[in-house]
């Protein structure tokens, strides 16, 4: 969805996952700090996440706007972002929430299977292989990623509920929340987001 909206508005998608990988590869002080944390498998603290995002949003391609993906994930991050944007004369115009039933999220992620040989992705519910456990393309064996197991997905959802979901209330109070029914096709969802924006 972020890619579709970004193309429509001609502004960049700022994905924190991508930034972290890129920042870690830079030989700056911040880059070394981030690489150290990632390599140690540590949680990246709010202060560093915020610093990295500010740094990215200061680049010229963000001058006419941007879409944030994967950030903010905590109230502290949202507050710091708002403060910093205000100091540069900017603000967040909209926060989009895609409502998908928890049952459906668990089912979508935990039914993903990948071919060991050619890496093609299947979904045992929505896109099953012709022969159970075997890749249609190369006959390779299908496997499940460790972070796609039902238990891990449930843990990721628990972290989301505790740390990220409070942001919906936060942005509701600022009257910029857009709630979208996410149980539909990609095209239906993106045309609704575009029309509301
Ligand atoms: Zn295959």
Coordinates of N, CA and C and ligand atoms in Angstrom, one line a residue:
X1 N 0.8 -1.2 0.0 CA 0.0 0.0 0.0 C 0.9 1.3 0.0
X2 N 2.0 1.3 0.8 CA 2.8 2.5 0.8 C 3.4 2.8 -0.5
X3 N 3.8 1.7 -1.2 CA 4.4 1.9 -2.6 C 3.4 2.5 -3.5
X4 N 2.1 2.0 -3.5 CA 1.1 2.5 -4.4 C 0.7 4.0 -4.1
X5 N 0.6 4.3 -2.8 CA 0.3 5.7 -2.5 C 1.4 6.6 -2.8
X6 N 2.7 6.2 -2.6 CA 3.9 7.0 -2.8 C 4.0 7.3 -4.3
X7 N 3.7 6.3 -5.2 CA 3.7 6.5 -6.6 C 2.7 7.5 -7.0
X8 N 1.5 7.4 -6.4 CA 0.4 8.3 -6.7 C 0.7 9.8 -6.3
X9 N 1.3 9.9 -5.2 CA 1.6 11.3 -4.7 C 3.0 11.8 -5.1
X10 N 3.8 10.9 -5.7 CA 5.2 11.3 -6.0 C 6.0 11.7 -4.8
X11 N 6.0 11.0 -3.8 CA 6.8 11.2 -2.6 C 7.4 9.9 -2.1
X12 N 8.5 9.9 -1.4 CA 9.2 8.7 -1.0 C 8.5 7.9 0.1
X13 N 8.7 6.6 0.2 CA 8.3 5.8 1.3 C 9.6 5.7 2.2
X14 N 9.4 6.1 3.5 CA 10.5 6.0 4.4 C 10.2 4.8 5.3
X15 N 10.9 3.6 5.0 CA 10.7 2.4 5.8 C 11.9 2.3 6.8
X16 N 11.5 2.2 8.0 CA 12.6 2.1 9.0 C 13.5 0.9 8.9
X17 N 12.9 -0.2 8.5 CA 13.7 -1.4 8.2 C 14.8 -1.2 7.2
X18 N 14.4 -0.6 6.1 CA 15.4 -0.3 5.0 C 16.4 0.7 5.5
X19 N 16.0 1.8 6.2 CA 16.9 2.8 6.7 C 18.0 2.1 7.6
X20 N 17.5 1.3 8.5 CA 18.4 0.7 9.5 C 19.5 -0.1 8.7
X21 N 19.1 -0.9 7.7 CA 20.1 -1.7 7.0 C 21.1 -0.7 6.3
X22 N 20.6 0.4 5.7 CA 21.4 1.3 5.0 C 22.4 2.1 6.0
X23 N 21.8 2.6 7.1 CA 22.5 3.3 8.1 C 23.7 2.5 8.6
X24 N 23.4 1.2 8.9 CA 24.4 0.3 9.5 C 25.6 0.1 8.5
X25 N 25.3 0.3 7.2 CA 26.4 0.1 6.3 C 27.3 1.4 6.1
X26 N 26.8 2.5 6.7 CA 27.6 3.8 6.6 C 28.7 3.8 7.6
X27 N 29.8 4.5 7.3 CA 30.9 4.5 8.2 C 30.9 5.8 9.1
X28 N 29.7 6.3 9.4 CA 29.5 7.4 10.4 C 29.4 6.8 11.8
X29 N 29.4 7.8 12.7 CA 29.3 7.3 14.1 C 28.0 6.6 14.4
X30 N 26.9 7.2 13.8 CA 25.6 6.7 14.0 C 25.5 5.3 13.3
X31 N 26.1 5.2 12.1 CA 26.1 3.9 11.4 C 26.8 2.8 12.2
X32 N 27.9 3.1 12.8 CA 28.6 2.1 13.6 C 27.8 1.7 14.8
X33 N 27.1 2.7 15.5 CA 26.3 2.4 16.6 C 25.1 1.5 16.2
X34 N 24.5 1.8 15.1 CA 23.3 1.0 14.7 C 23.8 -0.5 14.3
X35 N 24.9 -0.5 13.6 CA 25.5 -1.8 13.1 C 25.8 -2.7 14.4
X36 N 26.4 -2.0 15.4 CA 26.7 -2.8 16.6 C 25.5 -3.4 17.3
X37 N 24.4 -2.6 17.3 CA 23.2 -3.1 18.0 C 22.5 -4.2 17.2
X38 N 22.5 -4.0 15.8 CA 21.9 -5.0 15.0 C 22.7 -6.3 15.1
X39 N 24.0 -6.2 15.0 CA 24.9 -7.4 15.0 C 24.8 -8.1 16.3
X40 N 24.5 -7.4 17.4 CA 24.4 -8.0 18.7 C 23.0 -8.6 18.9
X41 N 22.1 -8.4 17.9 CA 20.8 -8.8 18.0 C 20.0 -8.1 19.1
X42 N 20.4 -6.8 19.4 CA 19.8 -6.0 20.4 C 18.6 -5.2 19.9
X43 N 17.7 -4.9 20.8 CA 16.6 -4.0 20.5 C 17.2 -2.6 20.3
X44 N 16.8 -1.9 19.2 CA 17.3 -0.6 19.0 C 16.4 0.4 19.8
X45 N 17.1 1.2 20.7 CA 16.3 2.1 21.6 C 15.6 3.2 20.8
X46 N 14.5 3.7 21.4 CA 13.8 4.8 20.8 C 14.7 6.0 20.4
X47 N 15.6 6.4 21.2 CA 16.5 7.5 20.9 C 17.2 7.4 19.6
X48 N 17.7 6.1 19.4 CA 18.4 5.9 18.1 C 17.5 5.8 16.9
X49 N 16.4 5.2 17.1 CA 15.4 5.1 16.0 C 15.0 6.5 15.6
X50 N 14.7 7.3 16.5 CA 14.3 8.7 16.3 C 15.4 9.5 15.5
X51 N 16.6 9.3 16.0 CA 17.8 10.0 15.4 C 17.9 9.6 13.9
X52 N 17.8 8.3 13.7 CA 18.0 7.8 12.3 C 16.8 8.3 11.4
X53 N 15.6 8.3 11.9 CA 14.5 8.8 11.1 C 14.6 10.3 10.8
X54 N 15.0 11.1 11.8 CA 15.2 12.6 11.6 C 16.2 12.8 10.5
X55 N 17.3 12.0 10.6 CA 18.4 12.1 9.7 C 17.9 11.9 8.2
X56 N 17.1 10.8 8.1 CA 16.5 10.5 6.8 C 15.5 11.5 6.3
X57 N 14.7 12.0 7.2 CA 13.7 13.0 6.8 C 14.2 14.3 6.4
X58 N 15.5 14.5 6.8 CA 16.2 15.8 6.5 C 16.7 15.8 5.0
X59 N 16.7 14.7 4.4 CA 17.2 14.6 3.0 C 16.3 15.3 2.0
X60 N 16.8 15.9 0.9 CA 16.0 16.8 0.0 C 14.8 16.1 -0.6
X61 N 14.8 14.7 -0.8 CA 13.7 14.1 -1.4 C 12.4 14.1 -0.5
X62 N 12.6 14.4 0.8 CA 11.4 14.5 1.7 C 10.8 15.9 1.8
X63 N 11.4 16.8 1.0 CA 11.0 18.2 1.2 C 9.5 18.4 0.9
X64 N 8.9 17.6 -0.1 CA 7.5 17.8 -0.4 C 6.6 16.8 0.3
X65 N 7.1 16.0 1.2 CA 6.3 15.0 1.9 C 6.9 13.7 1.9
X66 N 6.3 12.8 2.6 CA 6.9 11.4 2.7 C 5.8 10.5 3.4
X67 N 6.0 9.2 3.2 CA 5.1 8.2 3.8 C 6.0 7.4 4.8
X68 N 5.6 7.3 6.0 CA 6.4 6.5 7.0 C 5.8 5.1 7.1
X69 N 6.7 4.2 7.1 CA 6.3 2.8 7.1 C 7.1 2.1 8.2
X70 N 6.5 1.5 9.3 CA 7.2 0.9 10.3 C 7.7 1.9 11.4
X71 N 7.2 3.1 11.4 CA 7.5 4.1 12.3 C 6.4 5.2 12.3
X72 N 6.0 5.8 13.5 CA 6.5 5.4 14.8 C 5.8 4.1 15.3
X73 N 6.5 3.4 16.2 CA 5.9 2.2 16.8 C 5.6 2.3 18.2
X74 N 6.1 3.4 18.8 CA 5.8 3.7 20.3 C 5.3 5.1 20.4
X75 N 4.6 5.4 21.6 CA 4.1 6.7 21.8 C 5.3 7.7 21.9
X76 N 6.4 7.3 22.5 CA 7.5 8.2 22.6 C 8.1 8.6 21.2
X77 N 8.1 7.6 20.3 CA 8.6 7.9 19.0 C 7.6 8.9 18.3
X78 N 6.3 8.7 18.5 CA 5.3 9.6 17.9 C 5.5 11.0 18.4
X79 N 5.7 11.1 19.7 CA 5.8 12.5 20.4 C 7.1 13.2 19.9
X80 N 8.2 12.4 19.8 CA 9.4 13.0 19.4 C 9.4 13.4 17.9
X81 N 8.7 12.6 17.1 CA 8.6 12.9 15.7 C 7.8 14.2 15.6
X82 N 6.7 14.4 16.3 CA 5.8 15.5 16.2 C 6.6 16.8 16.6
X83 N 7.3 16.7 17.7 CA 8.1 17.8 18.2 C 9.1 18.3 17.2
X84 N 9.8 17.3 16.6 CA 10.9 17.7 15.7 C 10.3 18.2 14.4
X85 N 9.2 17.6 13.9 CA 8.5 18.1 12.7 C 8.1 19.6 12.9
X86 N 7.5 19.8 14.1 CA 7.0 21.2 14.4 C 8.1 22.2 14.3
X87 N 9.3 21.8 14.8 CA 10.5 22.7 14.8 C 10.9 23.0 13.4
X88 N 10.5 22.1 12.4 CA 10.9 22.4 11.0 C 9.7 23.0 10.2
X89 N 8.6 23.3 10.9 CA 7.4 23.8 10.3 C 6.5 22.8 9.6
X90 N 6.7 21.5 10.0 CA 5.9 20.5 9.3 C 5.0 19.7 10.3
X91 N 4.1 18.9 9.8 CA 3.3 18.0 10.6 C 2.8 16.8 9.9
X92 N 2.4 15.8 10.6 CA 1.8 14.6 10.0 C 0.4 14.9 9.6
X93 N 0.0 14.7 8.3 CA -1.3 15.0 7.8 C -2.3 13.9 8.0
X94 N -1.9 12.6 8.0 CA -2.8 11.5 8.1 C -2.1 10.3 8.7
X95 N -2.8 9.5 9.5 CA -2.3 8.2 10.0 C -3.3 7.1 9.5
X96 N -2.9 6.2 8.7 CA -3.8 5.2 8.1 C -3.7 3.9 8.9
X97 N -4.8 3.4 9.3 CA -4.9 2.1 10.0 C -5.6 1.1 9.1
X98 N -5.0 0.0 8.9 CA -5.6 -1.0 8.1 C -6.2 -2.1 9.1
X99 N -7.5 -2.1 9.2 CA -8.1 -3.0 10.1 C -8.2 -4.4 9.5
X100 N -7.5 -5.4 10.1 CA -7.6 -6.8 9.7 C -7.8 -7.6 10.9
X101 N -8.8 -8.5 10.9 CA -9.0 -9.4 12.0 C -7.8 -10.2 12.4
X102 N -7.6 -10.3 13.7 CA -6.4 -10.9 14.3 C -6.3 -12.4 13.7
X103 N -7.5 -13.0 13.7 CA -7.5 -14.4 13.2 C -6.9 -14.5 11.8
X104 N -7.3 -13.5 11.0 CA -6.9 -13.5 9.6 C -5.4 -13.2 9.5
X105 N -4.9 -12.3 10.3 CA -3.4 -12.0 10.3 C -2.6 -13.2 10.6
X106 N -3.1 -13.9 11.7 CA -2.4 -15.2 12.1 C -2.4 -16.2 11.0
X107 N -3.6 -16.3 10.4 CA -3.8 -17.3 9.3 C -2.9 -16.9 8.1
X108 N -2.9 -15.6 7.7 CA -2.1 -15.2 6.5 C -0.7 -15.5 6.7
X109 N -0.1 -15.1 7.9 CA 1.3 -15.3 8.1 C 1.7 -16.7 8.4
X110 N 0.9 -17.4 9.2 CA 1.3 -18.7 9.7 C 1.1 -19.7 8.6
X111 N 0.4 -19.4 7.5 CA 0.2 -20.4 6.4 C 1.1 -20.1 5.3
X112 N 2.1 -19.2 5.4 CA 3.1 -18.9 4.4 C 4.1 -20.1 4.4
X113 N 4.4 -20.6 3.1 CA 5.4 -21.6 3.0 C 6.3 -21.2 1.8
X114 N 7.6 -21.5 2.0 CA 8.6 -21.1 1.0 C 9.4 -22.3 0.4
X115 N 9.7 -22.2 -0.9 CA 10.4 -23.3 -1.5 C 11.9 -23.2 -1.1
X116 N 12.4 -24.4 -0.6 CA 13.8 -24.4 -0.1 C 14.8 -24.1 -1.3
X117 N 14.4 -24.5 -2.5 CA 15.3 -24.5 -3.6 C 15.2 -23.1 -4.3
X118 N 14.0 -22.8 -4.8 CA 13.9 -21.6 -5.7 C 13.3 -20.4 -4.9
X119 N 12.9 -20.6 -3.6 CA 12.4 -19.5 -2.8 C 11.0 -18.9 -3.1
X120 N 10.3 -19.6 -4.1 CA 9.0 -19.1 -4.4 C 8.1 -19.3 -3.1
X121 N 7.2 -18.2 -2.9 CA 6.3 -18.2 -1.8 C 4.9 -18.8 -2.1
X122 N 4.4 -19.6 -1.2 CA 3.1 -20.2 -1.3 C 2.3 -19.8 0.0
X123 N 1.0 -20.0 -0.1 CA 0.2 -19.9 1.1 C -0.8 -21.0 1.1
X124 N -0.7 -21.8 2.2 CA -1.5 -23.1 2.2 C -3.0 -22.8 2.1
X125 N -3.4 -21.5 2.4 CA -4.8 -21.2 2.4 C -5.2 -20.5 1.1
X126 N -4.4 -19.4 0.7 CA -4.8 -18.6 -0.4 C -4.1 -19.0 -1.7
X127 N -2.9 -19.6 -1.6 CA -2.1 -19.9 -2.8 C -1.4 -21.3 -2.6
X128 N -2.1 -22.4 -2.5 CA -1.5 -23.7 -2.2 C -0.8 -24.2 -3.4
X129 N 0.3 -25.0 -3.1 CA 0.9 -25.7 -4.2 C 0.0 -26.8 -4.8
X130 N 0.3 -27.3 -6.0 CA -0.6 -28.4 -6.5 C -0.5 -29.6 -5.7
X131 N 0.8 -29.9 -5.3 CA 1.0 -31.1 -4.5 C 1.5 -30.7 -3.1
X132 N 0.9 -31.1 -2.0 CA 1.1 -30.7 -0.7 C 2.6 -30.8 -0.3
X133 N 3.2 -29.6 0.1 CA 4.6 -29.6 0.6 C 5.6 -29.5 -0.5
X134 N 5.2 -29.5 -1.8 CA 6.2 -29.6 -2.9 C 6.0 -28.4 -3.8
X135 N 7.1 -27.8 -4.3 CA 7.1 -26.6 -5.2 C 6.6 -26.9 -6.6
X136 N 5.6 -26.1 -7.1 CA 5.1 -26.4 -8.4 C 6.2 -26.2 -9.5
X137 N 7.1 -25.2 -9.2 CA 8.0 -24.8 -10.3 C 9.2 -25.8 -10.4
X138 N 9.8 -26.2 -9.2 CA 11.0 -26.9 -9.3 C 11.0 -28.2 -8.5
X139 N 9.8 -28.6 -7.9 CA 9.7 -29.8 -7.2 C 10.5 -29.8 -5.8
X140 N 11.0 -28.6 -5.4 CA 11.7 -28.5 -4.1 C 10.7 -28.6 -2.9
X141 N 11.3 -28.9 -1.8 CA 10.5 -29.0 -0.6 C 10.1 -27.6 0.0
X142 N 8.9 -27.5 0.5 CA 8.5 -26.2 1.1 C 8.7 -26.2 2.6
X143 N 9.1 -25.0 3.1 CA 9.3 -24.9 4.5 C 8.7 -23.6 5.1
X144 N 8.6 -23.6 6.4 CA 8.0 -22.4 7.1 C 9.1 -21.6 7.7
X145 N 9.1 -20.3 7.6 CA 10.2 -19.4 8.2 C 9.9 -19.4 9.7
X146 N 11.0 -19.4 10.5 CA 10.9 -19.4 12.0 C 10.0 -18.3 12.5
X147 N 10.1 -17.1 11.9 CA 9.3 -16.0 12.5 C 7.9 -16.0 11.9
X148 N 7.5 -17.0 11.2 CA 6.1 -17.1 10.7 C 5.3 -18.2 11.4
X149 N 5.9 -18.8 12.4 CA 5.1 -19.8 13.1 C 4.0 -19.1 13.9
X150 N 2.9 -19.8 14.2 CA 1.8 -19.2 14.9 C 2.2 -18.6 16.2
X151 N 3.1 -19.2 17.0 CA 3.5 -18.7 18.3 C 4.2 -17.3 18.1
X152 N 5.1 -17.3 17.1 CA 5.9 -16.0 16.9 C 5.0 -14.9 16.4
X153 N 4.1 -15.2 15.5 CA 3.1 -14.2 15.0 C 2.3 -13.7 16.2
X154 N 1.9 -14.6 17.1 CA 1.1 -14.2 18.3 C 1.9 -13.3 19.2
X155 N 3.2 -13.6 19.3 CA 4.1 -12.7 20.1 C 4.2 -11.3 19.5
X156 N 4.4 -11.3 18.1 CA 4.5 -10.0 17.4 C 3.2 -9.2 17.6
X157 N 2.1 -9.9 17.6 CA 0.8 -9.2 17.8 C 0.7 -8.6 19.2
X158 N 1.2 -9.4 20.2 CA 1.2 -8.9 21.6 C 2.0 -7.7 21.8
X159 N 3.2 -7.6 21.2 CA 4.0 -6.5 21.2 C 3.3 -5.3 20.6
X160 N 2.7 -5.5 19.4 CA 2.0 -4.5 18.7 C 0.9 -3.9 19.6
X161 N 0.1 -4.8 20.3 CA -1.0 -4.3 21.1 C -0.5 -3.4 22.3
X162 N 0.6 -3.9 22.9 CA 1.1 -3.1 24.0 C 1.8 -1.8 23.6
X163 N 2.6 -1.8 22.6 CA 3.4 -0.6 22.3 C 2.9 0.2 21.2
X164 N 2.3 -0.4 20.1 CA 1.9 0.4 18.9 C 0.4 0.8 18.9
X165 N -0.5 -0.1 19.3 CA -1.9 0.2 19.2 C -2.3 1.5 19.9
X166 N -1.7 1.9 21.0 CA -2.0 3.2 21.6 C -1.9 4.4 20.7
X167 N -1.1 4.2 19.6 CA -1.0 5.3 18.7 C -2.3 5.6 18.0
X168 N -3.2 4.7 17.9 CA -4.4 4.9 17.2 C -5.2 6.0 18.0
X169 N -5.3 5.9 19.3 CA -5.9 6.9 20.1 C -5.2 8.2 20.0
X170 N -3.9 8.1 20.0 CA -3.0 9.3 20.0 C -3.4 10.1 18.7
X171 N -3.5 9.5 17.5 CA -3.7 10.2 16.3 C -5.2 10.5 16.1
X172 N -6.1 9.7 16.8 CA -7.5 10.0 16.8 C -7.8 11.4 17.5
X173 N -7.1 11.6 18.6 CA -7.2 12.9 19.3 C -6.8 14.0 18.4
X174 N -5.9 13.8 17.5 CA -5.4 14.9 16.6 C -6.2 14.9 15.4
X175 N -7.3 14.1 15.3 CA -8.2 14.1 14.2 C -7.6 13.8 12.8
X176 N -6.5 12.9 12.8 CA -5.9 12.7 11.5 C -5.9 11.2 11.2
X177 N -6.7 10.4 12.0 CA -6.7 8.9 11.8 C -7.7 8.6 10.6
X178 N -7.2 7.7 9.8 CA -8.1 7.2 8.7 C -8.1 5.7 8.9
X179 N -9.3 5.1 9.2 CA -9.5 3.7 9.4 C -10.0 3.0 8.1
X180 N -9.4 2.0 7.7 CA -9.7 1.4 6.4 C -9.9 -0.1 6.7
X181 N -11.0 -0.7 6.1 CA -11.2 -2.1 6.2 C -10.2 -2.9 5.3
X182 N -9.3 -3.6 6.0 CA -8.2 -4.3 5.3 C -8.5 -5.7 4.8
X183 N -9.7 -6.1 5.0 CA -10.1 -7.4 4.6 C -10.6 -7.4 3.2
X184 N -9.9 -6.7 2.3 CA -10.3 -6.6 0.9 C -9.1 -6.7 0.0
X185 N -9.4 -6.6 -1.3 CA -8.2 -6.7 -2.3 C -7.3 -5.5 -2.1
X186 N -6.1 -5.6 -2.6 CA -5.1 -4.6 -2.6 C -5.6 -3.3 -3.3
X187 N -6.2 -3.5 -4.5 CA -6.7 -2.4 -5.3 C -7.8 -1.7 -4.6
X188 N -8.8 -2.4 -4.0 CA -9.9 -1.8 -3.4 C -9.4 -0.9 -2.2
X189 N -8.5 -1.5 -1.5 CA -7.9 -0.7 -0.3 C -7.2 0.5 -0.8
X190 N -6.3 0.4 -1.8 CA -5.6 1.6 -2.2 C -6.4 2.7 -2.8
X191 N -7.5 2.3 -3.5 CA -8.3 3.4 -4.1 C -9.1 4.1 -3.0
X192 N -9.4 3.3 -1.9 CA -10.1 4.0 -0.8 C -9.1 5.0 -0.1
X193 N -7.9 4.5 0.2 CA -6.9 5.4 0.8 C -6.7 6.6 0.0
X194 N -6.5 6.5 -1.3 CA -6.2 7.6 -2.2 C -7.4 8.6 -2.1
X195 N -8.6 8.1 -2.2 CA -9.8 9.0 -2.2 C -9.9 9.8 -0.8
X196 N -9.6 9.1 0.3 CA -9.7 9.8 1.6 C -8.6 10.8 1.7
X197 N -7.4 10.4 1.3 CA -6.2 11.4 1.4 C -6.5 12.6 0.6
Ligands
LIG1 ZN1 10.8 -24.2 -6.0

